[in-house]
PDB file of N, CA and C in Angstrom:
ATOM      1  N   MET C 525      23.045 -74.026  31.822  1.00  0.00           N
ATOM      2  CA  MET C 525      24.071 -74.170  30.373  1.00  0.00           C
ATOM      3  C   MET C 525      23.153 -74.487  29.367  1.00  0.00           C
ATOM      4  N   GLY C 526      23.513 -73.826  28.233  1.00  0.00           N
ATOM      5  CA  GLY C 526      23.091 -74.530  27.367  1.00  0.00           C
ATOM      6  C   GLY C 526      24.023 -75.215  26.426  1.00  0.00           C
ATOM      7  N   ASN C 527      23.354 -75.903  25.094  1.00  0.00           N
ATOM      8  CA  ASN C 527      24.435 -77.088  24.550  1.00  0.00           C
ATOM      9  C   ASN C 527      24.429 -76.026  23.029  1.00  0.00           C
ATOM     10  N   CYS C 528      25.404 -76.708  22.441  1.00  0.00           N
ATOM     11  CA  CYS C 528      25.727 -76.003  20.961  1.00  0.00           C
ATOM     12  C   CYS C 528      25.688 -76.813  20.084  1.00  0.00           C
ATOM     13  N   LEU C 529      24.710 -77.696  20.216  1.00  0.00           N
ATOM     14  CA  LEU C 529      24.331 -78.593  19.650  1.00  0.00           C
ATOM     15  C   LEU C 529      23.658 -78.169  18.134  1.00  0.00           C
ATOM     16  N   ASP C 530      22.929 -77.383  18.470  1.00  0.00           N
ATOM     17  CA  ASP C 530      22.286 -76.701  17.285  1.00  0.00           C
ATOM     18  C   ASP C 530      23.125 -76.169  16.061  1.00  0.00           C
ATOM     19  N   CYS C 531      24.233 -75.459  16.257  1.00  0.00           N
ATOM     20  CA  CYS C 531      25.231 -74.658  15.721  1.00  0.00           C
ATOM     21  C   CYS C 531      25.480 -76.011  14.379  1.00  0.00           C
ATOM     22  N   LEU C 532      25.834 -77.134  15.275  1.00  0.00           N
ATOM     23  CA  LEU C 532      26.499 -78.274  14.479  1.00  0.00           C
ATOM     24  C   LEU C 532      25.284 -79.029  13.495  1.00  0.00           C
ATOM     25  N   SER C 533      23.911 -79.138  13.777  1.00  0.00           N
ATOM     26  CA  SER C 533      23.039 -79.741  13.063  1.00  0.00           C
ATOM     27  C   SER C 533      23.114 -78.882  11.406  1.00  0.00           C
ATOM     28  N   PRO C 534      22.792 -79.933  10.501  1.00  0.00           N
ATOM     29  CA  PRO C 534      22.903 -79.225   9.092  1.00  0.00           C
ATOM     30  C   PRO C 534      21.567 -78.498   9.064  1.00  0.00           C
ATOM     31  N   GLN C 535      21.985 -77.036   8.337  1.00  0.00           N
ATOM     32  CA  GLN C 535      21.038 -76.018   8.502  1.00  0.00           C
ATOM     33  C   GLN C 535      20.035 -76.360   7.311  1.00  0.00           C
ATOM     34  N   PRO C 536      19.115 -76.031   7.101  1.00  0.00           N
ATOM     35  CA  PRO C 536      18.148 -76.206   5.833  1.00  0.00           C
ATOM     36  C   PRO C 536      18.203 -75.095   5.089  1.00  0.00           C
ATOM     37  N   GLU C 537      18.505 -75.247   3.545  1.00  0.00           N
ATOM     38  CA  GLU C 537      19.009 -74.444   2.433  1.00  0.00           C
ATOM     39  C   GLU C 537      17.777 -73.462   2.149  1.00  0.00           C
ATOM     40  N   VAL C 538      18.241 -72.454   1.956  1.00  0.00           N
ATOM     41  CA  VAL C 538      17.129 -70.977   1.579  1.00  0.00           C
ATOM     42  C   VAL C 538      17.004 -71.191   0.421  1.00  0.00           C
ATOM     43  N   GLU C 539      15.768 -71.636  -0.292  1.00  0.00           N
ATOM     44  CA  GLU C 539      16.023 -71.177  -1.767  1.00  0.00           C
ATOM     45  C   GLU C 539      16.144 -69.902  -2.131  1.00  0.00           C
ATOM     46  N   ASN C 540      16.523 -69.359  -2.842  1.00  0.00           N
ATOM     47  CA  ASN C 540      16.640 -68.268  -3.466  1.00  0.00           C
ATOM     48  C   ASN C 540      15.973 -68.342  -5.172  1.00  0.00           C
ATOM     49  N   PRO C 541      14.477 -67.605  -5.128  1.00  0.00           N
ATOM     50  CA  PRO C 541      13.774 -67.681  -6.485  1.00  0.00           C
ATOM     51  C   PRO C 541      14.701 -67.211  -7.942  1.00  0.00           C
ATOM     52  N   ASP C 542      14.561 -67.351  -8.629  1.00  0.00           N
ATOM     53  CA  ASP C 542      15.305 -67.047 -10.135  1.00  0.00           C
ATOM     54  C   ASP C 542      14.840 -65.614 -10.112  1.00  0.00           C
ATOM     55  N   PRO C 543      15.865 -64.946 -10.885  1.00  0.00           N
ATOM     56  CA  PRO C 543      15.943 -63.573 -10.562  1.00  0.00           C
ATOM     57  C   PRO C 543      14.388 -63.024 -11.358  1.00  0.00           C
ATOM     58  N   GLU C 544      13.897 -63.552 -12.120  1.00  0.00           N
ATOM     59  CA  GLU C 544      12.849 -62.946 -13.004  1.00  0.00           C
ATOM     60  C   GLU C 544      11.757 -63.346 -11.895  1.00  0.00           C
ATOM     61  N   THR C 545      11.756 -64.017 -11.207  1.00  0.00           N
ATOM     62  CA  THR C 545      10.604 -64.515 -10.052  1.00  0.00           C
ATOM     63  C   THR C 545      10.820 -63.317  -9.016  1.00  0.00           C
ATOM     64  N   ARG C 546      11.805 -63.450  -8.638  1.00  0.00           N
ATOM     65  CA  ARG C 546      12.312 -61.782  -7.751  1.00  0.00           C
ATOM     66  C   ARG C 546      11.811 -60.272  -8.130  1.00  0.00           C
ATOM     67  N   ARG C 547      11.772 -60.319  -9.313  1.00  0.00           N
ATOM     68  CA  ARG C 547      12.057 -58.775  -9.778  1.00  0.00           C
ATOM     69  C   ARG C 547      10.370 -58.693  -9.829  1.00  0.00           C
ATOM     70  N   ARG C 548       9.526 -59.775 -10.198  1.00  0.00           N
ATOM     71  CA  ARG C 548       8.199 -59.326 -10.484  1.00  0.00           C
ATOM     72  C   ARG C 548       7.658 -59.507  -8.992  1.00  0.00           C
ATOM     73  N   GLN C 549       8.122 -60.034  -7.548  1.00  0.00           N
ATOM     74  CA  GLN C 549       7.831 -60.347  -6.262  1.00  0.00           C
ATOM     75  C   GLN C 549       8.289 -58.473  -5.867  1.00  0.00           C
ATOM     76  N   GLN C 550       9.216 -57.982  -6.539  1.00  0.00           N
ATOM     77  CA  GLN C 550       9.987 -56.777  -5.862  1.00  0.00           C
ATOM     78  C   GLN C 550       8.684 -55.693  -6.430  1.00  0.00           C
ATOM     79  N   GLU C 551       8.526 -55.932  -7.572  1.00  0.00           N
ATOM     80  CA  GLU C 551       7.998 -54.997  -8.587  1.00  0.00           C
ATOM     81  C   GLU C 551       6.302 -54.868  -7.589  1.00  0.00           C
ATOM     82  N   GLU C 552       6.015 -56.172  -7.433  1.00  0.00           N
ATOM     83  CA  GLU C 552       4.129 -55.913  -6.850  1.00  0.00           C
ATOM     84  C   GLU C 552       4.498 -55.469  -5.234  1.00  0.00           C
ATOM     85  N   ALA C 553       5.361 -55.764  -4.771  1.00  0.00           N
ATOM     86  CA  ALA C 553       5.512 -55.138  -3.501  1.00  0.00           C
ATOM     87  C   ALA C 553       5.611 -53.526  -3.538  1.00  0.00           C
ATOM     88  N   ALA C 554       6.060 -52.986  -4.365  1.00  0.00           N
ATOM     89  CA  ALA C 554       6.364 -51.756  -4.787  1.00  0.00           C
ATOM     90  C   ALA C 554       5.178 -50.909  -5.132  1.00  0.00           C
ATOM     91  N   LEU C 555       4.561 -51.627  -6.293  1.00  0.00           N
ATOM     92  CA  LEU C 555       2.975 -51.278  -6.421  1.00  0.00           C
ATOM     93  C   LEU C 555       2.198 -51.325  -5.233  1.00  0.00           C
ATOM     94  N   ARG C 556       2.185 -52.231  -4.284  1.00  0.00           N
ATOM     95  CA  ARG C 556       1.316 -52.294  -3.101  1.00  0.00           C
ATOM     96  C   ARG C 556       1.692 -51.446  -2.040  1.00  0.00           C
ATOM     97  N   ARG C 557       3.061 -51.083  -1.992  1.00  0.00           N
ATOM     98  CA  ARG C 557       3.144 -49.916  -1.016  1.00  0.00           C
ATOM     99  C   ARG C 557       3.276 -48.438  -1.375  1.00  0.00           C
ATOM    100  N   GLN C 558       3.351 -48.484  -2.977  1.00  0.00           N
ATOM    101  CA  GLN C 558       2.544 -47.169  -3.635  1.00  0.00           C
ATOM    102  C   GLN C 558       1.185 -47.151  -3.405  1.00  0.00           C
ATOM    103  N   GLN C 559       0.206 -47.822  -3.622  1.00  0.00           N
ATOM    104  CA  GLN C 559      -1.192 -47.586  -3.143  1.00  0.00           C
ATOM    105  C   GLN C 559      -1.485 -47.765  -2.112  1.00  0.00           C
ATOM    106  N   GLN C 560      -0.656 -48.057  -0.832  1.00  0.00           N
ATOM    107  CA  GLN C 560      -0.824 -47.669   0.279  1.00  0.00           C
ATOM    108  C   GLN C 560      -0.647 -46.462   0.707  1.00  0.00           C
ATOM    109  N   ALA C 561       0.404 -46.373   0.090  1.00  0.00           N
ATOM    110  CA  ALA C 561       0.993 -44.614   0.346  1.00  0.00           C
ATOM    111  C   ALA C 561      -0.050 -43.730  -0.181  1.00  0.00           C
ATOM    112  N   ASP C 562      -0.717 -43.901  -1.081  1.00  0.00           N
ATOM    113  CA  ASP C 562      -1.537 -42.908  -1.890  1.00  0.00           C
ATOM    114  C   ASP C 562      -2.726 -42.870  -1.269  1.00  0.00           C
ATOM    115  N   SER C 563      -3.317 -43.934  -0.410  1.00  0.00           N
ATOM    116  CA  SER C 563      -4.752 -43.955   0.050  1.00  0.00           C
ATOM    117  C   SER C 563      -4.450 -44.113   1.797  1.00  0.00           C
ATOM    118  N   ARG C 564      -3.181 -43.159   2.003  1.00  0.00           N
ATOM    119  CA  ARG C 564      -3.203 -43.299   3.588  1.00  0.00           C
ATOM    120  C   ARG C 564      -3.998 -41.715   3.485  1.00  0.00           C
ATOM    121  N   GLY C 565      -4.677 -41.753   4.438  1.00  0.00           N
ATOM    122  CA  GLY C 565      -5.354 -40.607   5.317  1.00  0.00           C
ATOM    123  C   GLY C 565      -6.700 -40.200   4.542  1.00  0.00           C
ATOM    124  N   VAL C 566      -7.268 -41.249   3.217  1.00  0.00           N
ATOM    125  CA  VAL C 566      -8.174 -41.134   2.408  1.00  0.00           C
ATOM    126  C   VAL C 566      -9.313 -41.950   2.842  1.00  0.00           C
ATOM    127  N   LYS C 567     -10.174 -41.524   3.455  1.00  0.00           N
ATOM    128  CA  LYS C 567     -11.334 -42.341   4.014  1.00  0.00           C
ATOM    129  C   LYS C 567     -12.651 -43.094   3.126  1.00  0.00           C
ATOM    130  N   ASP C 568     -12.404 -42.414   1.530  1.00  0.00           N
ATOM    131  CA  ASP C 568     -12.780 -42.993   0.624  1.00  0.00           C
ATOM    132  C   ASP C 568     -12.210 -42.286  -0.774  1.00  0.00           C
ATOM    133  N   PRO C 569     -11.639 -43.486  -1.378  1.00  0.00           N
ATOM    134  CA  PRO C 569     -10.629 -43.018  -2.338  1.00  0.00           C
ATOM    135  C   PRO C 569     -11.493 -43.103  -3.760  1.00  0.00           C
ATOM    136  N   GLU C 570     -12.802 -43.462  -3.674  1.00  0.00           N
ATOM    137  CA  GLU C 570     -13.568 -42.903  -4.990  1.00  0.00           C
ATOM    138  C   GLU C 570     -14.223 -41.857  -5.357  1.00  0.00           C
ATOM    139  N   ARG C 571     -14.528 -41.120  -3.860  1.00  0.00           N
ATOM    140  CA  ARG C 571     -15.068 -39.921  -3.799  1.00  0.00           C
ATOM    141  C   ARG C 571     -13.792 -38.951  -3.972  1.00  0.00           C
ATOM    142  N   LEU C 572     -12.541 -39.414  -3.545  1.00  0.00           N
ATOM    143  CA  LEU C 572     -11.206 -38.564  -4.094  1.00  0.00           C
ATOM    144  C   LEU C 572     -11.141 -38.638  -5.441  1.00  0.00           C
ATOM    145  N   LYS C 573     -11.245 -39.647  -6.292  1.00  0.00           N
ATOM    146  CA  LYS C 573     -11.181 -39.667  -7.432  1.00  0.00           C
ATOM    147  C   LYS C 573     -12.052 -38.758  -8.551  1.00  0.00           C
ATOM    148  N   ARG C 574     -13.251 -38.895  -7.838  1.00  0.00           N
ATOM    149  CA  ARG C 574     -14.377 -38.134  -8.387  1.00  0.00           C
ATOM    150  C   ARG C 574     -13.926 -36.795  -8.419  1.00  0.00           C
ATOM    151  N   GLN C 575     -13.639 -35.894  -6.993  1.00  0.00           N
ATOM    152  CA  GLN C 575     -13.187 -34.905  -7.196  1.00  0.00           C
ATOM    153  C   GLN C 575     -12.334 -34.229  -7.935  1.00  0.00           C
ATOM    154  N   GLN C 576     -10.858 -35.667  -7.991  1.00  0.00           N
ATOM    155  CA  GLN C 576     -10.032 -34.901  -9.145  1.00  0.00           C
ATOM    156  C   GLN C 576     -10.206 -34.595 -10.329  1.00  0.00           C
ATOM    157  N   LYS C 577     -11.402 -35.916 -10.780  1.00  0.00           N
ATOM    158  CA  LYS C 577     -11.610 -35.750 -11.932  1.00  0.00           C
ATOM    159  C   LYS C 577     -12.813 -34.229 -12.429  1.00  0.00           C
ATOM    160  N   ARG C 578     -13.959 -33.924 -11.539  1.00  0.00           N
ATOM    161  CA  ARG C 578     -14.396 -32.684 -11.529  1.00  0.00           C
ATOM    162  C   ARG C 578     -13.272 -31.743 -11.639  1.00  0.00           C
ATOM    163  N   ILE C 579     -12.182 -31.620 -10.876  1.00  0.00           N
ATOM    164  CA  ILE C 579     -11.179 -30.544 -11.221  1.00  0.00           C
ATOM    165  C   ILE C 579     -10.440 -30.622 -12.287  1.00  0.00           C
ATOM    166  N   GLU C 580     -10.245 -31.707 -12.929  1.00  0.00           N
ATOM    167  CA  GLU C 580      -9.558 -31.721 -14.089  1.00  0.00           C
ATOM    168  C   GLU C 580     -10.599 -31.183 -15.449  1.00  0.00           C
ATOM    169  N   GLU C 581     -11.935 -31.349 -15.087  1.00  0.00           N
ATOM    170  CA  GLU C 581     -12.867 -31.157 -16.212  1.00  0.00           C
ATOM    171  C   GLU C 581     -13.002 -29.649 -16.291  1.00  0.00           C
ATOM    172  N   ALA C 582     -13.254 -28.979 -15.047  1.00  0.00           N
ATOM    173  CA  ALA C 582     -13.143 -27.732 -14.899  1.00  0.00           C
ATOM    174  C   ALA C 582     -11.901 -26.936 -15.178  1.00  0.00           C
ATOM    175  N   GLU C 583     -10.908 -27.447 -15.359  1.00  0.00           N
ATOM    176  CA  GLU C 583      -9.297 -26.569 -15.765  1.00  0.00           C
ATOM    177  C   GLU C 583      -9.677 -26.731 -16.972  1.00  0.00           C
ATOM    178  N   LYS C 584     -10.162 -27.905 -17.857  1.00  0.00           N
ATOM    179  CA  LYS C 584     -10.431 -28.089 -19.366  1.00  0.00           C
ATOM    180  C   LYS C 584     -11.362 -26.736 -20.023  1.00  0.00           C
ATOM    181  N   GLN C 585     -12.509 -26.786 -19.332  1.00  0.00           N
ATOM    182  CA  GLN C 585     -13.199 -25.843 -19.407  1.00  0.00           C
ATOM    183  C   GLN C 585     -12.816 -24.616 -19.397  1.00  0.00           C
ATOM    184  N   ALA C 586     -11.788 -24.124 -18.027  1.00  0.00           N
ATOM    185  CA  ALA C 586     -11.148 -22.828 -18.109  1.00  0.00           C
ATOM    186  C   ALA C 586     -10.393 -22.710 -19.224  1.00  0.00           C
ATOM    187  N   LEU C 587      -9.741 -23.538 -19.907  1.00  0.00           N
ATOM    188  CA  LEU C 587      -8.635 -23.532 -20.875  1.00  0.00           C
ATOM    189  C   LEU C 587      -9.601 -23.176 -22.573  1.00  0.00           C
ATOM    190  N   LYS C 588     -10.635 -23.921 -22.193  1.00  0.00           N
ATOM    191  CA  LYS C 588     -11.329 -23.660 -23.824  1.00  0.00           C
ATOM    192  C   LYS C 588     -12.174 -22.047 -23.916  1.00  0.00           C
ATOM    193  N   GLN C 589     -12.694 -21.946 -22.617  1.00  0.00           N
ATOM    194  CA  GLN C 589     -13.144 -20.660 -22.785  1.00  0.00           C
ATOM    195  C   GLN C 589     -11.984 -19.268 -22.995  1.00  0.00           C
ATOM    196  N   GLY C 590     -10.888 -19.928 -22.628  1.00  0.00           N
ATOM    197  CA  GLY C 590      -9.705 -18.467 -23.060  1.00  0.00           C
ATOM    198  C   GLY C 590      -9.642 -17.471 -22.118  1.00  0.00           C
ATOM    199  N   PRO C 591      -8.782 -16.705 -21.755  1.00  0.00           N
ATOM    200  CA  PRO C 591      -8.451 -15.859 -20.621  1.00  0.00           C
ATOM    201  C   PRO C 591      -9.867 -15.097 -20.841  1.00  0.00           C
ATOM    202  N   SER C 592      -9.799 -14.985 -19.530  1.00  0.00           N
ATOM    203  CA  SER C 592     -11.314 -13.880 -18.693  1.00  0.00           C
ATOM    204  C   SER C 592     -10.828 -12.650 -18.824  1.00  0.00           C
ATOM    205  N   GLU C 593     -11.709 -11.759 -18.118  1.00  0.00           N
ATOM    206  CA  GLU C 593     -11.651 -10.303 -17.734  1.00  0.00           C
ATOM    207  C   GLU C 593     -10.794 -10.551 -16.518  1.00  0.00           C
ATOM    208  N   GLY C 594     -10.780 -11.261 -15.638  1.00  0.00           N
ATOM    209  CA  GLY C 594     -10.728 -10.820 -14.113  1.00  0.00           C
ATOM    210  C   GLY C 594     -11.589 -10.488 -13.373  1.00  0.00           C
ATOM    211  N   GLY C 595     -11.560 -10.704 -12.455  1.00  0.00           N
ATOM    212  CA  GLY C 595     -12.475 -10.356 -11.098  1.00  0.00           C
ATOM    213  C   GLY C 595     -12.071  -8.831 -10.699  1.00  0.00           C
ATOM    214  N   LEU C 596     -10.949  -8.165 -10.963  1.00  0.00           N
ATOM    215  CA  LEU C 596     -10.606  -6.756  -9.902  1.00  0.00           C
ATOM    216  C   LEU C 596     -10.786  -5.621 -11.164  1.00  0.00           C
ATOM    217  N   LYS C 597     -11.068  -4.576 -10.610  1.00  0.00           N
ATOM    218  CA  LYS C 597     -11.378  -3.410 -11.337  1.00  0.00           C
ATOM    219  C   LYS C 597     -10.868  -2.430 -10.517  1.00  0.00           C
ATOM    220  N   TRP C 598      -9.675  -1.588 -11.188  1.00  0.00           N
ATOM    221  CA  TRP C 598      -9.167  -0.539 -10.669  1.00  0.00           C
ATOM    222  C   TRP C 598      -9.666   0.852 -10.740  1.00  0.00           C
ATOM    223  N   THR C 599      -9.844   1.304  -9.701  1.00  0.00           N
ATOM    224  CA  THR C 599     -10.811   2.863  -9.702  1.00  0.00           C
ATOM    225  C   THR C 599      -9.617   3.867  -9.065  1.00  0.00           C
ATOM    226  N   VAL C 600      -9.316   4.991  -9.690  1.00  0.00           N
ATOM    227  CA  VAL C 600      -8.778   6.045  -9.213  1.00  0.00           C
ATOM    228  C   VAL C 600      -9.699   7.198  -8.980  1.00  0.00           C
ATOM    229  N   GLY C 601      -9.432   7.446  -7.537  1.00  0.00           N
ATOM    230  CA  GLY C 601     -10.162   8.281  -6.950  1.00  0.00           C
ATOM    231  C   GLY C 601      -9.832   9.337  -6.479  1.00  0.00           C
TER     232      GLY C 601
END
């Protein structure tokens, strides 16, 4: 049989941080979750960044060169 005396003892009050501190903590937690989600499944994040940068540079070069002739030729035979 259990005692119910724990219910009657004074409970420690939980401190609620001020709204600014709470907002900052929530923001930090959200950023941490976002970083974890971004790096999920990536073994080498630096390599991924380099690849993305290389792709962006290639796209910029393609835009600078203008429209190309294309790789397909039509022949009617």
